[in-house]
Coordinates of N, CA and C in Angstrom, one line a residue:
X1 N 76.5 124.0 102.1 CA 76.6 125.0 103.1 C 77.8 125.8 102.9
X2 N 77.7 127.1 103.0 CA 78.8 128.0 102.8 C 79.3 128.6 104.1
X3 N 80.5 128.5 104.4 CA 81.1 129.0 105.6 C 81.7 130.4 105.4
X4 N 81.5 131.3 106.3 CA 82.1 132.6 106.1 C 83.0 132.9 107.3
X5 N 84.1 133.6 107.0 CA 85.1 133.9 108.0 C 84.9 135.4 108.5
X6 N 86.0 136.0 108.7 CA 86.1 137.3 109.3 C 85.5 138.3 108.4
X7 N 85.1 139.4 109.0 CA 84.7 140.6 108.2 C 85.9 141.5 108.0
X8 N 86.1 142.0 106.8 CA 87.2 142.8 106.5 C 86.7 144.2 106.0
X9 N 87.3 145.3 106.6 CA 86.9 146.6 106.1 C 87.8 147.0 105.0
X10 N 87.3 147.5 103.9 CA 88.1 147.9 102.8 C 87.6 149.3 102.3
X11 N 88.6 150.0 101.8 CA 88.2 151.4 101.3 C 88.3 151.3 99.7
X12 N 87.2 151.7 99.1 CA 87.1 151.6 97.6 C 86.4 152.9 97.2
X13 N 87.1 153.6 96.3 CA 86.6 154.9 95.7 C 86.2 155.9 96.9
X14 N 87.1 155.9 97.9 CA 86.9 156.9 99.0 C 85.8 156.5 100.0
X15 N 85.2 155.3 99.9 CA 84.2 154.8 100.8 C 84.6 153.6 101.5
X16 N 84.3 153.4 102.7 CA 84.6 152.2 103.5 C 83.4 151.3 103.4
X17 N 83.7 150.0 103.2 CA 82.7 149.0 103.2 C 83.2 147.7 103.9
X18 N 82.3 146.8 104.2 CA 82.7 145.6 104.9 C 82.5 144.4 103.9
X19 N 83.6 143.6 103.9 CA 83.6 142.4 103.0 C 83.6 141.2 103.9
X20 N 82.8 140.2 103.6 CA 82.8 138.9 104.3 C 83.7 138.0 103.5
X21 N 84.7 137.5 104.3 CA 85.7 136.6 103.7 C 85.2 135.1 103.7
X22 N 85.4 134.4 102.6 CA 85.1 133.0 102.5 C 86.0 132.2 103.5
X23 N 85.5 131.1 104.0 CA 86.3 130.3 104.9 C 86.2 128.9 104.6
X24 N 87.3 128.2 104.7 CA 87.3 126.7 104.5 C 87.6 126.0 105.8
X25 N 87.1 124.8 105.9 CA 87.3 124.0 107.1 C 88.2 122.9 106.8
X26 N 89.3 122.7 107.6 CA 90.2 121.6 107.5 C 89.7 120.6 108.6
X27 N 89.3 119.4 108.2 CA 88.7 118.5 109.1 C 89.3 117.1 108.9
X28 N 88.8 116.2 109.7 CA 89.2 114.8 109.6 C 90.2 114.4 110.6
X29 N 91.1 113.5 110.2 CA 92.2 112.9 111.0 C 93.3 113.9 111.1
X30 N 93.1 115.0 111.8 CA 94.1 116.1 112.0 C 94.2 116.4 113.5
X31 N 95.4 116.6 113.9 CA 95.7 117.0 115.3 C 95.1 118.5 115.6
X32 N 95.3 119.3 114.5 CA 94.9 120.7 114.6 C 93.9 121.1 113.5
X33 N 92.6 120.6 113.6 CA 91.7 121.1 112.6 C 91.5 122.6 112.6
X34 N 91.1 123.2 111.5 CA 91.1 124.7 111.5 C 90.0 125.2 110.5
X35 N 89.7 126.4 110.7 CA 88.9 127.2 109.7 C 89.9 128.3 109.2
X36 N 90.0 128.4 107.9 CA 91.0 129.3 107.3 C 90.3 130.2 106.2
X37 N 90.8 131.4 106.2 CA 90.4 132.3 105.1 C 91.5 132.5 104.1
X38 N 91.3 133.1 103.0 CA 92.4 133.4 102.1 C 93.5 134.2 102.7
X39 N 93.2 135.2 103.5 CA 94.4 135.9 104.2 C 95.1 135.0 105.1
X40 N 94.5 134.0 105.7 CA 95.2 133.0 106.6 C 96.2 132.2 105.7
X41 N 95.7 131.8 104.5 CA 96.5 131.0 103.6 C 97.7 131.8 103.1
X42 N 97.7 133.1 103.1 CA 98.8 133.9 102.6 C 100.0 133.8 103.6
X43 N 99.8 133.2 104.8 CA 100.9 133.2 105.8 C 101.9 132.1 105.5
X44 N 101.5 131.1 104.7 CA 102.4 130.1 104.2 C 103.2 130.6 103.0
X45 N 104.4 130.0 102.7 CA 105.1 130.4 101.5 C 104.2 130.3 100.3
X46 N 104.3 131.3 99.5 CA 103.5 131.4 98.3 C 104.2 130.8 97.1
X47 N 103.5 130.1 96.2 CA 104.1 129.5 95.0 C 103.3 130.0 93.8
X48 N 103.8 129.9 92.6 CA 103.1 130.3 91.4 C 103.0 129.1 90.5
X49 N 101.9 129.0 89.9 CA 101.7 127.9 88.9 C 100.9 128.5 87.7
X50 N 101.6 128.3 86.5 CA 100.9 128.6 85.2 C 100.3 127.3 84.7
X51 N 99.0 127.3 84.6 CA 98.3 126.1 84.3 C 97.5 126.2 83.0
X52 N 97.5 125.1 82.3 CA 96.6 125.0 81.1 C 95.8 123.7 81.3
X53 N 94.5 123.7 81.1 CA 93.8 122.5 81.3 C 92.6 122.6 80.4
X54 N 92.1 121.4 80.0 CA 90.9 121.3 79.1 C 89.6 121.3 80.0
X55 N 88.8 122.2 79.8 CA 87.5 122.3 80.5 C 86.4 121.8 79.6
X56 N 85.6 120.8 80.0 CA 84.5 120.2 79.2 C 83.5 121.3 78.7
X57 N 83.3 122.3 79.5 CA 82.3 123.3 79.1 C 82.8 124.5 78.3
X58 N 84.1 124.8 78.5 CA 84.6 126.1 77.8 C 85.9 125.9 77.2
X59 N 86.4 124.7 76.9 CA 87.6 124.4 76.2 C 88.8 124.6 77.0
X60 N 90.0 124.9 76.3 CA 91.2 125.0 77.0 C 91.3 126.3 77.8
X61 N 91.7 126.2 79.0 CA 91.8 127.4 79.9 C 93.3 127.6 80.2
X62 N 93.7 128.8 80.3 CA 95.1 129.2 80.7 C 95.0 130.2 81.9
X63 N 95.6 129.8 83.0 CA 95.5 130.7 84.2 C 96.8 130.7 85.0
X64 N 97.1 131.8 85.7 CA 98.2 131.8 86.6 C 97.6 131.9 88.1
X65 N 98.0 131.0 88.9 CA 97.6 130.9 90.3 C 98.8 131.2 91.2
X66 N 98.5 131.8 92.4 CA 99.5 131.8 93.4 C 98.8 131.3 94.7
X67 N 99.6 130.7 95.6 CA 99.0 130.2 96.8 C 100.0 129.2 97.5
X68 N 99.7 128.8 98.7 CA 100.5 127.8 99.4 C 100.3 126.4 98.8
X69 N 101.3 125.6 99.0 CA 101.1 124.2 98.6 C 100.2 123.5 99.6
X70 N 99.3 122.7 99.1 CA 98.3 121.9 99.9 C 99.1 121.1 101.0
X71 N 100.2 120.5 100.6 CA 101.0 119.7 101.5 C 101.4 120.5 102.7
X72 N 101.9 121.7 102.5 CA 102.4 122.6 103.6 C 101.2 122.9 104.6
X73 N 100.1 123.2 104.1 CA 98.9 123.6 104.9 C 98.5 122.4 105.7
X74 N 98.3 121.2 105.1 CA 97.9 120.0 105.8 C 98.9 119.5 106.7
X75 N 100.2 119.5 106.4 CA 101.2 119.1 107.3 C 101.2 119.9 108.6
X76 N 101.0 121.2 108.5 CA 100.9 122.0 109.7 C 99.7 121.7 110.5
X77 N 98.6 121.1 109.9 CA 97.4 120.7 110.7 C 97.6 119.4 111.4
X78 N 98.7 118.7 111.2 CA 99.1 117.5 111.9 C 98.3 116.3 111.6
X79 N 98.5 115.8 110.4 CA 97.7 114.5 110.0 C 98.0 113.4 111.0
X80 N 97.1 112.6 111.3 CA 97.2 111.6 112.3 C 97.9 110.3 111.9
X81 N 99.1 110.4 111.3 CA 99.9 109.3 110.9 C 100.4 108.5 112.1
X82 N 100.5 107.2 112.0 CA 101.2 106.4 113.0 C 102.7 106.6 112.9
X83 N 103.4 107.3 113.8 CA 104.8 107.5 113.6 C 105.7 106.3 113.6
X84 N 105.2 105.2 114.1 CA 105.9 103.9 114.1 C 105.9 103.3 112.7
X85 N 104.9 103.5 112.0 CA 104.7 102.9 110.6 C 105.0 103.9 109.5
X86 N 106.2 103.9 108.9 CA 106.6 104.8 107.9 C 105.7 105.0 106.8
X87 N 105.1 103.9 106.3 CA 104.2 103.9 105.2 C 102.7 104.2 105.6
X88 N 102.4 104.5 106.8 CA 101.1 104.7 107.3 C 100.4 105.8 106.5
X89 N 101.1 106.8 106.2 CA 100.6 108.0 105.4 C 100.0 107.6 104.1
X90 N 100.4 106.5 103.5 CA 99.9 106.1 102.2 C 98.4 105.7 102.2
X91 N 97.9 105.4 103.4 CA 96.4 105.1 103.4 C 95.5 106.3 103.5
X92 N 96.1 107.5 103.7 CA 95.4 108.7 103.9 C 94.9 109.3 102.6
X93 N 93.6 109.7 102.6 CA 93.0 110.3 101.4 C 92.6 111.7 101.8
X94 N 92.5 112.6 100.8 CA 92.2 114.0 100.9 C 91.0 114.3 100.1
X95 N 89.9 114.7 100.7 CA 88.6 115.0 99.9 C 88.5 116.5 100.0
X96 N 88.3 117.1 98.8 CA 88.1 118.6 98.7 C 86.7 118.9 98.1
X97 N 86.0 119.8 98.7 CA 84.7 120.1 98.2 C 84.5 121.7 98.1
X98 N 83.8 122.1 97.0 CA 83.5 123.5 96.8 C 82.1 123.8 96.9
X99 N 81.8 125.1 96.9 CA 80.4 125.6 97.1 C 79.4 125.1 96.0
X100 N 79.9 124.9 94.8 CA 79.1 124.5 93.7 C 78.8 123.0 93.7
X101 N 79.3 122.3 94.7 CA 79.0 120.8 94.8 C 80.1 120.0 94.1
X102 N 81.0 120.6 93.4 CA 82.2 119.8 92.9 C 83.1 119.4 94.0
X103 N 83.7 118.2 93.8 CA 84.6 117.6 94.8 C 85.6 116.8 94.0
X104 N 86.7 116.6 94.7 CA 87.8 115.8 94.2 C 88.5 115.0 95.3
X105 N 89.1 114.0 95.0 CA 89.8 113.1 95.9 C 91.2 112.9 95.5
X106 N 92.1 113.1 96.4 CA 93.6 112.9 96.2 C 94.1 112.0 97.2
X107 N 95.2 111.3 96.9 CA 95.9 110.5 97.9 C 97.0 111.3 98.6
X108 N 97.3 111.0 99.8 CA 98.4 111.8 100.5 C 99.7 111.6 99.7
X109 N 99.9 110.4 99.1 CA 101.1 110.2 98.4 C 101.3 111.1 97.2
X110 N 100.2 111.6 96.6 CA 100.3 112.5 95.5 C 101.0 113.8 95.9
X111 N 100.8 114.3 97.1 CA 101.3 115.6 97.5 C 102.6 115.5 98.4
X112 N 102.9 114.3 98.9 CA 104.0 114.1 99.8 C 105.3 114.2 99.1
X113 N 106.3 115.0 99.6 CA 107.6 115.1 98.9 C 108.3 113.8 98.9
X114 N 108.1 112.9 99.7 CA 108.7 111.6 99.7 C 108.2 110.7 98.6
X115 N 107.1 111.1 98.0 CA 106.4 110.2 97.0 C 106.3 111.0 95.7
X116 N 105.1 111.3 95.2 CA 104.9 112.0 93.9 C 105.3 113.5 94.0
X117 N 105.1 114.1 95.1 CA 105.5 115.6 95.3 C 104.8 116.5 94.3
X118 N 103.6 116.2 94.0 CA 102.8 117.1 93.0 C 102.7 118.4 93.6
X119 N 102.9 119.5 92.9 CA 102.8 120.9 93.4 C 101.4 121.4 93.4
X120 N 100.5 120.7 94.2 CA 99.1 121.1 94.3 C 99.0 122.3 95.2
X121 N 98.4 123.3 94.7 CA 98.2 124.6 95.4 C 96.8 124.8 95.9
X122 N 96.7 125.6 96.9 CA 95.4 126.2 97.3 C 95.5 127.7 96.8
X123 N 95.0 127.9 95.6 CA 95.1 129.2 94.9 C 94.4 130.3 95.7
X124 N 95.2 131.3 96.0 CA 94.6 132.5 96.7 C 94.4 133.7 95.7
X125 N 95.1 133.5 94.5 CA 94.8 134.5 93.4 C 94.7 133.7 92.1
X126 N 94.0 134.3 91.2 CA 93.9 133.7 89.8 C 94.1 134.9 88.9
X127 N 95.1 134.8 88.1 CA 95.4 135.8 87.1 C 95.5 137.2 87.8
X128 N 96.1 137.2 89.0 CA 96.4 138.5 89.7 C 95.2 139.0 90.5
X129 N 94.1 138.3 90.5 CA 92.9 138.7 91.2 C 92.8 137.9 92.5
X130 N 92.7 138.6 93.6 CA 92.6 137.9 94.9 C 91.2 137.2 95.1
X131 N 91.3 136.0 95.7 CA 90.1 135.2 95.9 C 89.5 135.3 97.3
X132 N 89.7 136.4 98.0 CA 89.3 136.6 99.4 C 87.9 136.3 99.7
X133 N 87.0 136.8 98.8 CA 85.6 136.6 99.0 C 85.1 135.3 98.4
X134 N 85.7 134.9 97.3 CA 85.2 133.6 96.7 C 85.7 132.4 97.4
X135 N 86.9 132.5 98.0 CA 87.5 131.3 98.6 C 88.6 130.7 97.7
X136 N 89.5 130.0 98.3 CA 90.6 129.4 97.5 C 90.2 128.4 96.5
X137 N 91.1 128.1 95.5 CA 90.8 127.1 94.5 C 91.9 126.0 94.7
X138 N 91.4 124.8 94.4 CA 92.4 123.6 94.3 C 93.0 123.7 93.0
X139 N 94.3 123.7 92.9 CA 95.0 123.9 91.6 C 96.0 122.7 91.5
X140 N 95.8 121.9 90.4 CA 96.6 120.7 90.1 C 97.3 120.9 88.8
X141 N 98.5 121.6 88.8 CA 99.2 121.9 87.6 C 99.5 120.7 86.7
X142 N 99.6 119.5 87.3 CA 100.0 118.3 86.6 C 98.8 117.7 85.9
X143 N 97.5 118.1 86.2 CA 96.4 117.5 85.5 C 96.1 118.2 84.2
X144 N 95.9 117.4 83.1 CA 95.5 118.0 81.8 C 94.1 118.3 81.7
X145 N 93.2 117.6 82.5 CA 91.8 117.9 82.5 C 91.5 118.8 83.8
X146 N 90.6 119.7 83.7 CA 90.3 120.6 84.8 C 89.3 120.1 85.8
X147 N 88.9 118.8 85.7 CA 87.9 118.3 86.5 C 88.2 118.4 88.0
X148 N 89.5 118.3 88.4 CA 89.8 118.3 89.8 C 90.2 119.7 90.3
X149 N 90.1 120.7 89.5 CA 90.3 122.1 89.9 C 89.0 122.5 90.6
X150 N 89.0 122.7 91.9 CA 87.8 123.0 92.6 C 87.8 124.5 93.0
X151 N 86.8 125.2 92.6 CA 86.6 126.6 93.0 C 85.9 126.7 94.3
X152 N 86.2 127.8 95.0 CA 85.5 128.2 96.2 C 85.4 127.1 97.2
X153 N 86.6 126.6 97.6 CA 86.7 125.4 98.5 C 86.0 125.7 99.9
X154 N 85.2 124.8 100.3 CA 84.5 125.0 101.6 C 85.1 124.0 102.7
X155 N 85.6 122.8 102.2 CA 86.0 121.8 103.1 C 87.2 121.0 102.5
X156 N 88.2 120.7 103.3 CA 89.2 119.8 103.0 C 89.2 118.8 104.1
X157 N 88.9 117.5 103.8 CA 88.9 116.5 104.8 C 90.0 115.5 104.6
X158 N 90.8 115.2 105.6 CA 91.9 114.2 105.6 C 91.4 113.0 106.3
X159 N 91.4 111.9 105.6 CA 90.8 110.7 106.1 C 91.8 109.5 106.1
X160 N 92.1 109.0 107.2 CA 93.0 107.8 107.3 C 92.3 106.6 107.6
X161 N 91.0 106.5 107.4 CA 90.3 105.3 107.8 C 90.4 104.2 106.8
X162 N 90.9 104.4 105.6 CA 91.0 103.4 104.6 C 91.9 102.3 105.1
X163 N 91.5 101.0 104.9 CA 92.2 99.9 105.3 C 92.2 98.9 104.1
X164 N 93.3 98.3 103.8 CA 93.5 97.4 102.7 C 92.9 96.0 103.0
X165 N 92.1 95.5 102.2 CA 91.6 94.1 102.4 C 92.3 93.2 101.4
X166 N 93.1 92.2 101.9 CA 93.7 91.3 100.9 C 92.7 90.6 100.0
X167 N 93.2 90.4 98.8 CA 92.3 89.7 97.8 C 91.8 88.4 98.3
X168 N 90.5 88.2 98.1 CA 89.8 87.0 98.5 C 89.4 87.0 100.0
X169 N 89.8 87.9 100.8 CA 89.4 88.0 102.2 C 88.0 88.5 102.3
X170 N 87.2 88.0 103.1 CA 85.8 88.5 103.3 C 85.9 90.0 103.8
X171 N 85.0 90.8 103.3 CA 84.9 92.2 103.7 C 84.9 92.4 105.2
X172 N 85.8 93.3 105.7 CA 85.9 93.6 107.1 C 86.9 92.6 107.9
X173 N 87.5 91.7 107.2 CA 88.4 90.8 107.8 C 89.6 91.5 108.5
X174 N 90.2 92.5 107.8 CA 91.3 93.2 108.4 C 90.9 93.9 109.7
X175 N 89.8 94.6 109.7 CA 89.3 95.3 110.9 C 88.9 94.3 112.0
X176 N 88.3 93.2 111.6 CA 88.0 92.2 112.7 C 89.2 91.6 113.3
X177 N 90.3 91.3 112.5 CA 91.5 90.8 113.0 C 92.2 91.8 114.0
X178 N 92.2 93.1 113.6 CA 92.7 94.1 114.5 C 92.0 94.1 115.8
X179 N 90.7 94.0 115.7 CA 89.8 94.1 116.9 C 90.1 92.9 117.8
X180 N 90.2 91.7 117.2 CA 90.5 90.5 118.0 C 91.9 90.6 118.7
X181 N 92.9 91.1 118.0 CA 94.2 91.3 118.5 C 94.2 92.3 119.7
X182 N 93.4 93.3 119.6 CA 93.3 94.3 120.6 C 92.6 93.8 121.9
X183 N 91.6 93.0 121.7 CA 90.9 92.4 122.8 C 91.5 91.2 123.4
X184 N 92.5 90.6 122.7 CA 93.1 89.3 123.2 C 94.3 89.6 124.1
X185 N 94.7 90.9 124.3 CA 95.8 91.2 125.1 C 95.6 90.8 126.5
X186 N 96.7 90.2 127.2 CA 96.5 89.7 128.5 C 96.2 90.8 129.5

């Protein structure tokens, strides 16, 4: 499914035309889910990344991207971390999907400045060309393989539902124990 955002009027060669902007949805465990266009993403501080990665279908690619850091955009959306538990954010996963069916999964710790602080961008330009109509790209400068570079992002889902099961524990034990503790309150 492709989401589209606002219509933009542009003048090209002396003629006015209307351009439909691509839109991505921020969903999941967020206080402020949102639908954002590339012009919306330009409101955050912009960063530049010169990347080289190996593409399985076309060899080594070299590109220059600009855009906001994924961390900044998601932090502003208010991830549903438990403020009492400092390490709660470590269980959050970030799923990114594009129009062509490609998808990637990141952990919150990869992008969090207190942990790996990877400079993951939501690219709004590639090699100086704006991506307003196509939609932003997921840019991972630290990756040598281009498999997690997602073009034309449609959805970014933040998911904090992951729960660790201790080794040897029957599946669902941690959830069941939490449920018993919640119902056993006086």
